[in-house]
PDB file of C-alpha atoms in Angstrom:
ATOM      1  CA  GLU A   1     -19.960   6.755   0.978  1.00 94.00           C
ATOM      2  CA  VAL A   2     -16.286   7.024   0.099  1.00 96.00           C
ATOM      3  CA  GLN A   3     -15.157   3.597  -1.001  1.00 97.00           C
ATOM      4  CA  LEU A   4     -13.261   1.402  -3.424  1.00 98.00           C
ATOM      5  CA  VAL A   5     -14.657  -1.962  -4.460  1.00 98.00           C
ATOM      6  CA  GLU A   6     -12.480  -4.470  -6.281  1.00 98.00           C
ATOM      7  CA  SER A   7     -13.769  -7.304  -8.451  1.00 98.00           C
ATOM      8  CA  GLY A   8     -12.585  -9.798 -11.045  1.00 98.00           C
ATOM      9  CA  GLY A   9     -10.496 -12.103  -8.914  1.00 97.00           C
ATOM     10  CA  GLY A  10     -10.761 -15.864  -8.988  1.00 97.00           C
ATOM     11  CA  LEU A  11      -8.997 -19.123  -9.784  1.00 98.00           C
ATOM     12  CA  VAL A  12      -6.955 -19.079 -12.976  1.00 98.00           C
ATOM     13  CA  GLN A  13      -4.542 -21.545 -14.536  1.00 97.00           C
ATOM     14  CA  PRO A  14      -0.850 -20.695 -14.911  1.00 98.00           C
ATOM     15  CA  GLY A  15      -0.119 -18.810 -18.101  1.00 97.00           C
ATOM     16  CA  ARG A  16      -3.657 -17.460 -18.422  1.00 98.00           C
ATOM     17  CA  SER A  17      -4.967 -13.908 -18.057  1.00 98.00           C
ATOM     18  CA  LEU A  18      -7.286 -12.072 -15.714  1.00 98.00           C
ATOM     19  CA  ARG A  19      -8.618  -8.520 -15.530  1.00 98.00           C
ATOM     20  CA  LEU A  20      -9.282  -6.838 -12.224  1.00 98.00           C
ATOM     21  CA  SER A  21     -11.570  -3.851 -11.756  1.00 98.00           C
ATOM     22  CA  CYS A  22     -11.925  -1.269  -9.021  1.00 98.00           C
ATOM     23  CA  ALA A  23     -15.062   0.864  -8.744  1.00 98.00           C
ATOM     24  CA  ALA A  24     -14.635   4.175  -6.920  1.00 98.00           C
ATOM     25  CA  SER A  25     -17.369   6.208  -5.298  1.00 98.00           C
ATOM     26  CA  GLY A  26     -17.803   9.109  -2.905  1.00 97.00           C
ATOM     27  CA  PHE A  27     -14.895  11.213  -4.195  1.00 97.00           C
ATOM     28  CA  THR A  28     -13.764  12.894  -7.425  1.00 97.00           C
ATOM     29  CA  PHE A  29     -12.000   9.953  -9.013  1.00 98.00           C
ATOM     30  CA  ASN A  30     -10.375  11.924 -11.845  1.00 97.00           C
ATOM     31  CA  GLU A  31      -8.438  14.115  -9.415  1.00 97.00           C
ATOM     32  CA  PHE A  32      -6.255  11.407  -7.902  1.00 97.00           C
ATOM     33  CA  ALA A  33      -3.605   8.887  -8.843  1.00 97.00           C
ATOM     34  CA  MET A  34      -4.574   5.273  -8.219  1.00 98.00           C
ATOM     35  CA  HIS A  35      -2.621   2.121  -7.427  1.00 98.00           C
ATOM     36  CA  TRP A  36      -2.760  -1.633  -7.120  1.00 98.00           C
ATOM     37  CA  VAL A  37      -1.096  -3.307  -4.122  1.00 98.00           C
ATOM     38  CA  ARG A  38      -1.037  -7.048  -3.507  1.00 98.00           C
ATOM     39  CA  GLN A  39      -0.520  -9.325  -0.534  1.00 97.00           C
ATOM     40  CA  ALA A  40       0.333 -12.990  -0.947  1.00 97.00           C
ATOM     41  CA  PRO A  41      -1.246 -15.308   1.654  1.00 96.00           C
ATOM     42  CA  GLY A  42       0.482 -14.793   4.986  1.00 93.00           C
ATOM     43  CA  LYS A  43       2.966 -12.346   3.464  1.00 95.00           C
ATOM     44  CA  GLY A  44       3.579  -8.612   3.385  1.00 95.00           C
ATOM     45  CA  LEU A  45       2.392  -5.843   1.098  1.00 96.00           C
ATOM     46  CA  GLU A  46       3.807  -5.321  -2.385  1.00 97.00           C
ATOM     47  CA  TRP A  47       3.118  -2.341  -4.642  1.00 97.00           C
ATOM     48  CA  VAL A  48       2.151  -3.573  -8.095  1.00 98.00           C
ATOM     49  CA  SER A  49       1.362  -0.559 -10.233  1.00 97.00           C
ATOM     50  CA  GLY A  50       0.222   3.060 -10.196  1.00 97.00           C
ATOM     51  CA  ILE A  51      -1.353   5.509 -12.650  1.00 97.00           C
ATOM     52  CA  SER A  52      -1.687   9.276 -12.476  1.00 97.00           C
ATOM     53  CA  TRP A  53      -4.988  11.110 -12.697  1.00 97.00           C
ATOM     54  CA  ASN A  54      -4.718  11.679 -16.451  1.00 96.00           C
ATOM     55  CA  ARG A  55      -2.853   8.466 -17.372  1.00 96.00           C
ATOM     56  CA  GLY A  56       0.198  10.578 -18.139  1.00 95.00           C
ATOM     57  CA  SER A  57       2.406   8.736 -15.678  1.00 95.00           C
ATOM     58  CA  ILE A  58       2.377   4.980 -15.097  1.00 97.00           C
ATOM     59  CA  GLY A  59       4.656   2.763 -13.036  1.00 96.00           C
ATOM     60  CA  TYR A  60       5.094  -0.958 -12.427  1.00 97.00           C
ATOM     61  CA  ALA A  61       6.972  -3.139 -10.000  1.00 96.00           C
ATOM     62  CA  ASP A  62       9.772  -5.096 -11.669  1.00 95.00           C
ATOM     63  CA  SER A  63       7.971  -8.337 -10.764  1.00 96.00           C
ATOM     64  CA  VAL A  64       5.040  -7.536 -13.077  1.00 98.00           C
ATOM     65  CA  LYS A  65       6.587  -5.284 -15.710  1.00 97.00           C
ATOM     66  CA  GLY A  66       5.772  -6.515 -19.204  1.00 97.00           C
ATOM     67  CA  ARG A  67       2.965  -8.787 -17.969  1.00 98.00           C
ATOM     68  CA  PHE A  68       0.528  -6.452 -16.212  1.00 98.00           C
ATOM     69  CA  THR A  69      -1.136  -3.310 -17.592  1.00 98.00           C
ATOM     70  CA  ILE A  70      -2.854  -0.696 -15.472  1.00 98.00           C
ATOM     71  CA  SER A  71      -5.544   1.567 -16.911  1.00 98.00           C
ATOM     72  CA  ARG A  72      -8.377   3.811 -15.802  1.00 98.00           C
ATOM     73  CA  ASP A  73     -11.641   5.161 -17.148  1.00 98.00           C
ATOM     74  CA  ASN A  74     -12.404   8.445 -15.427  1.00 98.00           C
ATOM     75  CA  ALA A  75     -15.852   8.611 -17.015  1.00 98.00           C
ATOM     76  CA  LYS A  76     -16.708   5.338 -15.276  1.00 98.00           C
ATOM     77  CA  ASN A  77     -14.817   6.062 -12.027  1.00 98.00           C
ATOM     78  CA  SER A  78     -12.968   2.815 -12.543  1.00 98.00           C
ATOM     79  CA  LEU A  79      -9.453   1.443 -12.309  1.00 98.00           C
ATOM     80  CA  TYR A  80      -8.300  -1.739 -14.028  1.00 98.00           C
ATOM     81  CA  LEU A  81      -5.426  -4.204 -13.966  1.00 98.00           C
ATOM     82  CA  GLN A  82      -4.922  -6.527 -16.933  1.00 98.00           C
ATOM     83  CA  MET A  83      -2.790  -9.456 -15.813  1.00 98.00           C
ATOM     84  CA  ASN A  84      -1.221 -11.746 -18.420  1.00 98.00           C
ATOM     85  CA  SER A  85       1.094 -14.760 -18.203  1.00 98.00           C
ATOM     86  CA  LEU A  86       0.062 -15.390 -14.630  1.00 98.00           C
ATOM     87  CA  GLY A  87       2.198 -17.597 -12.413  1.00 98.00           C
ATOM     88  CA  ALA A  88       1.884 -19.073  -8.949  1.00 97.00           C
ATOM     89  CA  GLU A  89       3.889 -16.125  -7.608  1.00 97.00           C
ATOM     90  CA  ASP A  90       1.004 -13.832  -8.569  1.00 98.00           C
ATOM     91  CA  THR A  91      -1.379 -15.539  -6.148  1.00 98.00           C
ATOM     92  CA  ALA A  92      -2.438 -12.797  -3.760  1.00 98.00           C
ATOM     93  CA  LEU A  93      -5.147 -10.515  -2.484  1.00 98.00           C
ATOM     94  CA  TYR A  94      -5.130  -7.489  -4.786  1.00 98.00           C
ATOM     95  CA  TYR A  95      -6.021  -4.132  -3.247  1.00 98.00           C
ATOM     96  CA  CYS A  96      -7.015  -0.982  -5.068  1.00 98.00           C
ATOM     97  CA  ALA A  97      -5.647   2.123  -3.310  1.00 98.00           C
ATOM     98  CA  LYS A  98      -6.175   5.867  -3.734  1.00 97.00           C
ATOM     99  CA  ASP A  99      -3.262   8.294  -3.688  1.00 96.00           C
ATOM    100  CA  TYR A 100      -3.768  11.645  -2.014  1.00 95.00           C
ATOM    101  CA  ARG A 101      -2.179  13.404  -5.027  1.00 94.00           C
ATOM    102  CA  ARG A 102      -2.810  13.591  -8.782  1.00 95.00           C
ATOM    103  CA  TRP A 103       0.633  12.369  -9.795  1.00 93.00           C
ATOM    104  CA  LEU A 104       2.923   9.443  -9.008  1.00 92.00           C
ATOM    105  CA  HIS A 105       5.310  11.250  -6.715  1.00 87.00           C
ATOM    106  CA  PRO A 106       7.907  10.486  -4.019  1.00 86.00           C
ATOM    107  CA  ASN A 107       5.874  12.461  -1.499  1.00 85.00           C
ATOM    108  CA  TRP A 108       2.955  10.037  -1.555  1.00 88.00           C
ATOM    109  CA  TYR A 109       0.644   8.021   0.581  1.00 94.00           C
ATOM    110  CA  PHE A 110      -2.495   5.914   0.159  1.00 95.00           C
ATOM    111  CA  ASP A 111      -5.413   7.369   2.056  1.00 94.00           C
ATOM    112  CA  LEU A 112      -8.127   4.938   0.961  1.00 96.00           C
ATOM    113  CA  TRP A 113      -8.031   1.199   0.335  1.00 97.00           C
ATOM    114  CA  GLY A 114     -10.549  -1.297  -0.961  1.00 97.00           C
ATOM    115  CA  ARG A 115     -11.161  -4.645   0.681  1.00 97.00           C
ATOM    116  CA  GLY A 116      -9.332  -6.553  -2.034  1.00 97.00           C
ATOM    117  CA  THR A 117     -10.065  -9.286  -4.549  1.00 98.00           C
ATOM    118  CA  LEU A 118      -8.342 -12.662  -4.334  1.00 98.00           C
ATOM    119  CA  VAL A 119      -6.425 -14.059  -7.290  1.00 98.00           C
ATOM    120  CA  THR A 120      -5.362 -17.688  -7.124  1.00 98.00           C
ATOM    121  CA  VAL A 121      -3.118 -19.076  -9.846  1.00 98.00           C
ATOM    122  CA  SER A 122      -3.163 -22.851  -9.846  1.00 96.00           C
ATOM    123  CA  SER A 123      -3.682 -25.773 -12.190  1.00 95.00           C
TER     124      SER A 123
ATOM    125  CA  GLN B   1      13.639  -9.838   0.703  1.00 73.00           C
ATOM    126  CA  SER B   2      12.224  -6.364   1.024  1.00 84.00           C
ATOM    127  CA  VAL B   3      14.161  -3.215   0.211  1.00 90.00           C
ATOM    128  CA  LEU B   4      13.111  -1.941   3.643  1.00 97.00           C
ATOM    129  CA  THR B   5      14.051  -3.955   6.720  1.00 97.00           C
ATOM    130  CA  GLN B   6      11.694  -4.271   9.671  1.00 98.00           C
ATOM    131  CA  PRO B   7      11.984  -6.630  12.639  1.00 97.00           C
ATOM    132  CA  PRO B   8       9.506  -9.477  12.095  1.00 97.00           C
ATOM    133  CA  SER B   9       8.180  -9.127  15.619  1.00 97.00           C
ATOM    134  CA  ALA B  10       7.980  -6.744  18.547  1.00 98.00           C
ATOM    135  CA  SER B  11       6.290  -6.930  21.913  1.00 97.00           C
ATOM    136  CA  GLY B  12       5.402  -4.971  25.003  1.00 96.00           C
ATOM    137  CA  THR B  13       3.151  -4.962  28.018  1.00 97.00           C
ATOM    138  CA  PRO B  14       0.050  -2.791  28.427  1.00 97.00           C
ATOM    139  CA  GLY B  15       0.976   0.825  29.089  1.00 97.00           C
ATOM    140  CA  GLN B  16       4.531   0.375  27.841  1.00 97.00           C
ATOM    141  CA  ARG B  17       6.156   2.246  24.971  1.00 97.00           C
ATOM    142  CA  VAL B  18       7.377   0.235  21.997  1.00 98.00           C
ATOM    143  CA  THR B  19       9.180   1.227  18.838  1.00 98.00           C
ATOM    144  CA  ILE B  20       9.331  -0.464  15.468  1.00 98.00           C
ATOM    145  CA  SER B  21      12.260   0.289  13.213  1.00 98.00           C
ATOM    146  CA  CYS B  22      12.472   0.491   9.439  1.00 98.00           C
ATOM    147  CA  SER B  23      15.871   0.518   7.776  1.00 98.00           C
ATOM    148  CA  GLY B  24      16.438   1.547   4.192  1.00 97.00           C
ATOM    149  CA  SER B  25      18.961   3.299   1.992  1.00 96.00           C
ATOM    150  CA  SER B  26      19.808   6.608   0.380  1.00 96.00           C
ATOM    151  CA  SER B  27      17.480   5.892  -2.533  1.00 95.00           C
ATOM    152  CA  ASN B  28      14.404   5.539  -0.353  1.00 96.00           C
ATOM    153  CA  ILE B  29      14.283   6.625   3.307  1.00 97.00           C
ATOM    154  CA  GLY B  30      17.396   8.755   2.865  1.00 96.00           C
ATOM    155  CA  SER B  31      15.670  10.977   0.324  1.00 95.00           C
ATOM    156  CA  ASN B  32      11.904  10.600   0.793  1.00 96.00           C
ATOM    157  CA  THR B  33       9.272  10.690   3.503  1.00 96.00           C
ATOM    158  CA  VAL B  34       8.053   7.544   5.237  1.00 97.00           C
ATOM    159  CA  ASN B  35       4.540   6.254   5.755  1.00 98.00           C
ATOM    160  CA  TRP B  36       3.329   3.686   8.260  1.00 98.00           C
ATOM    161  CA  TYR B  37       0.320   1.424   7.891  1.00 98.00           C
ATOM    162  CA  GLN B  38      -1.512  -0.704  10.418  1.00 97.00           C
ATOM    163  CA  GLN B  39      -3.229  -3.861   9.223  1.00 97.00           C
ATOM    164  CA  LEU B  40      -5.706  -5.640  11.435  1.00 96.00           C
ATOM    165  CA  PRO B  41      -6.352  -9.326  10.629  1.00 93.00           C
ATOM    166  CA  GLY B  42      -8.543  -9.786   7.571  1.00 92.00           C
ATOM    167  CA  THR B  43      -8.765  -6.088   6.802  1.00 95.00           C
ATOM    168  CA  ALA B  44      -7.152  -3.590   4.450  1.00 95.00           C
ATOM    169  CA  PRO B  45      -4.199  -1.537   5.693  1.00 95.00           C
ATOM    170  CA  LYS B  46      -4.927   1.746   7.440  1.00 95.00           C
ATOM    171  CA  LEU B  47      -2.714   4.839   7.202  1.00 96.00           C
ATOM    172  CA  LEU B  48      -1.154   5.521  10.581  1.00 97.00           C
ATOM    173  CA  ILE B  49       1.641   8.010   9.833  1.00 98.00           C
ATOM    174  CA  TYR B  50       2.438   9.984   6.678  1.00 97.00           C
ATOM    175  CA  SER B  51       5.284  12.320   5.754  1.00 96.00           C
ATOM    176  CA  SER B  52       7.429  10.544   8.382  1.00 97.00           C
ATOM    177  CA  ASN B  53       5.763  12.145  11.426  1.00 97.00           C
ATOM    178  CA  GLN B  54       2.243  13.322  10.568  1.00 97.00           C
ATOM    179  CA  ARG B  55      -0.878  11.699  11.925  1.00 97.00           C
ATOM    180  CA  PRO B  56      -4.115  11.536   9.916  1.00 95.00           C
ATOM    181  CA  SER B  57      -7.186  12.712  11.759  1.00 95.00           C
ATOM    182  CA  GLY B  58      -8.463  10.037  14.098  1.00 95.00           C
ATOM    183  CA  VAL B  59      -5.062   8.530  14.890  1.00 96.00           C
ATOM    184  CA  PRO B  60      -4.298   9.073  18.609  1.00 96.00           C
ATOM    185  CA  ASP B  61      -1.282  11.149  19.616  1.00 95.00           C
ATOM    186  CA  ARG B  62       0.208   8.224  21.515  1.00 97.00           C
ATOM    187  CA  ILE B  63       1.305   7.053  18.062  1.00 98.00           C
ATOM    188  CA  SER B  64       4.236   8.903  16.494  1.00 98.00           C
ATOM    189  CA  GLY B  65       6.768   8.571  13.720  1.00 98.00           C
ATOM    190  CA  SER B  66      10.297   9.802  13.153  1.00 97.00           C
ATOM    191  CA  LYS B  67      13.048   9.592  10.577  1.00 97.00           C
ATOM    192  CA  SER B  68      16.785   9.999  10.734  1.00 96.00           C
ATOM    193  CA  GLY B  69      19.131   9.375   7.853  1.00 97.00           C
ATOM    194  CA  THR B  70      18.208   6.092   6.215  1.00 97.00           C
ATOM    195  CA  SER B  71      16.093   4.795   9.096  1.00 98.00           C
ATOM    196  CA  ALA B  72      12.629   5.485  10.434  1.00 98.00           C
ATOM    197  CA  SER B  73      10.723   4.485  13.540  1.00 98.00           C
ATOM    198  CA  LEU B  74       7.152   4.085  14.660  1.00 98.00           C
ATOM    199  CA  ALA B  75       6.522   4.582  18.360  1.00 98.00           C
ATOM    200  CA  ILE B  76       3.422   3.510  20.241  1.00 98.00           C
ATOM    201  CA  SER B  77       3.112   4.639  23.835  1.00 97.00           C
ATOM    202  CA  GLY B  78       0.498   3.593  26.368  1.00 97.00           C
ATOM    203  CA  LEU B  79       0.319   0.209  24.650  1.00 97.00           C
ATOM    204  CA  GLN B  80      -3.170  -1.285  24.456  1.00 97.00           C
ATOM    205  CA  SER B  81      -4.411  -4.739  23.543  1.00 96.00           C
ATOM    206  CA  GLU B  82      -6.013  -3.300  20.410  1.00 95.00           C
ATOM    207  CA  ASP B  83      -2.532  -2.381  19.146  1.00 97.00           C
ATOM    208  CA  GLU B  84      -1.705  -6.051  18.692  1.00 97.00           C
ATOM    209  CA  THR B  85      -1.496  -6.431  14.919  1.00 97.00           C
ATOM    210  CA  ASP B  86       0.803  -5.941  11.904  1.00 97.00           C
ATOM    211  CA  TYR B  87       2.637  -2.733  10.992  1.00 98.00           C
ATOM    212  CA  TYR B  88       4.300  -1.795   7.706  1.00 98.00           C
ATOM    213  CA  CYS B  89       6.611   1.035   6.754  1.00 98.00           C
ATOM    214  CA  ALA B  90       6.510   2.313   3.187  1.00 97.00           C
ATOM    215  CA  VAL B  91       8.478   4.832   1.167  1.00 97.00           C
ATOM    216  CA  TRP B  92       9.115   5.841  -2.442  1.00 96.00           C
ATOM    217  CA  ASP B  93      12.286   4.340  -3.879  1.00 95.00           C
ATOM    218  CA  ASP B  94      14.020   6.561  -6.430  1.00 94.00           C
ATOM    219  CA  SER B  95      15.903   3.648  -8.002  1.00 92.00           C
ATOM    220  CA  LEU B  96      12.803   1.495  -8.447  1.00 90.00           C
ATOM    221  CA  ASN B  97      10.671   4.557  -9.258  1.00 90.00           C
ATOM    222  CA  GLY B  98       7.794   3.413  -7.103  1.00 93.00           C
ATOM    223  CA  PRO B  99       6.686   2.762  -3.526  1.00 96.00           C
ATOM    224  CA  VAL B 100       8.230  -0.075  -1.522  1.00 96.00           C
ATOM    225  CA  PHE B 101       7.011  -1.661   1.694  1.00 97.00           C
ATOM    226  CA  GLY B 102       8.875  -3.143   4.593  1.00 97.00           C
ATOM    227  CA  GLY B 103       8.349  -6.800   5.366  1.00 96.00           C
ATOM    228  CA  GLY B 104       6.047  -5.962   8.250  1.00 97.00           C
ATOM    229  CA  THR B 105       6.282  -6.250  12.028  1.00 98.00           C
ATOM    230  CA  LYS B 106       3.856  -8.225  14.132  1.00 98.00           C
ATOM    231  CA  LEU B 107       3.293  -6.446  17.433  1.00 98.00           C
ATOM    232  CA  THR B 108       2.281  -8.573  20.391  1.00 97.00           C
ATOM    233  CA  VAL B 109       0.850  -7.107  23.589  1.00 96.00           C
ATOM    234  CA  LEU B 110       1.896  -9.436  26.387  1.00 92.00           C
TER     235      LEU B 110
END
């Protein structure tokens, strides 16, 4: 079955760190760029970060630049998001999403999404 | 505030045609293609339109997309109760060097 399954979310105190994972199956993971997209409770979608198939191109939203790090392990069919210095504004459902292309590119779209993992930042 | 502007709400009666607008700028819609996503409550977004006017397999042809200048639109004809949910436009922004989403439009079927 073609799917993405996120994990690693939970309740974390402000200023602490958390690492999210996304396990891919049913497609050739190393042939596609991958992304993280988040959605705060009751709010809209926000792109967080993306990484090309070979890690040669990486991008971040300004809101997380310098605090979050995206990575991937093609041998394990897995995508990761290391989140440091978390704040209340980072509370959201974090989705893993598959790009239809290898590279981060203006002609893009996400053709597969996971169900998300919830991150709550609170003391 | 989102880089892309969508009306927060839209509505129509069953069988009617409704459109949802998405307004941007030269650095996003003006120079790149637009995607539209549908998000049912409690579920992940689903691709509805890509490359401004292309439908993925399985999306009915009563759903269409268009783009002109720095604006884009999603049109749903033959409105059905199952269409009542949230819709998001999305496009690559050359200035931000990444994808941006509109704030979303909640469609109500009266």
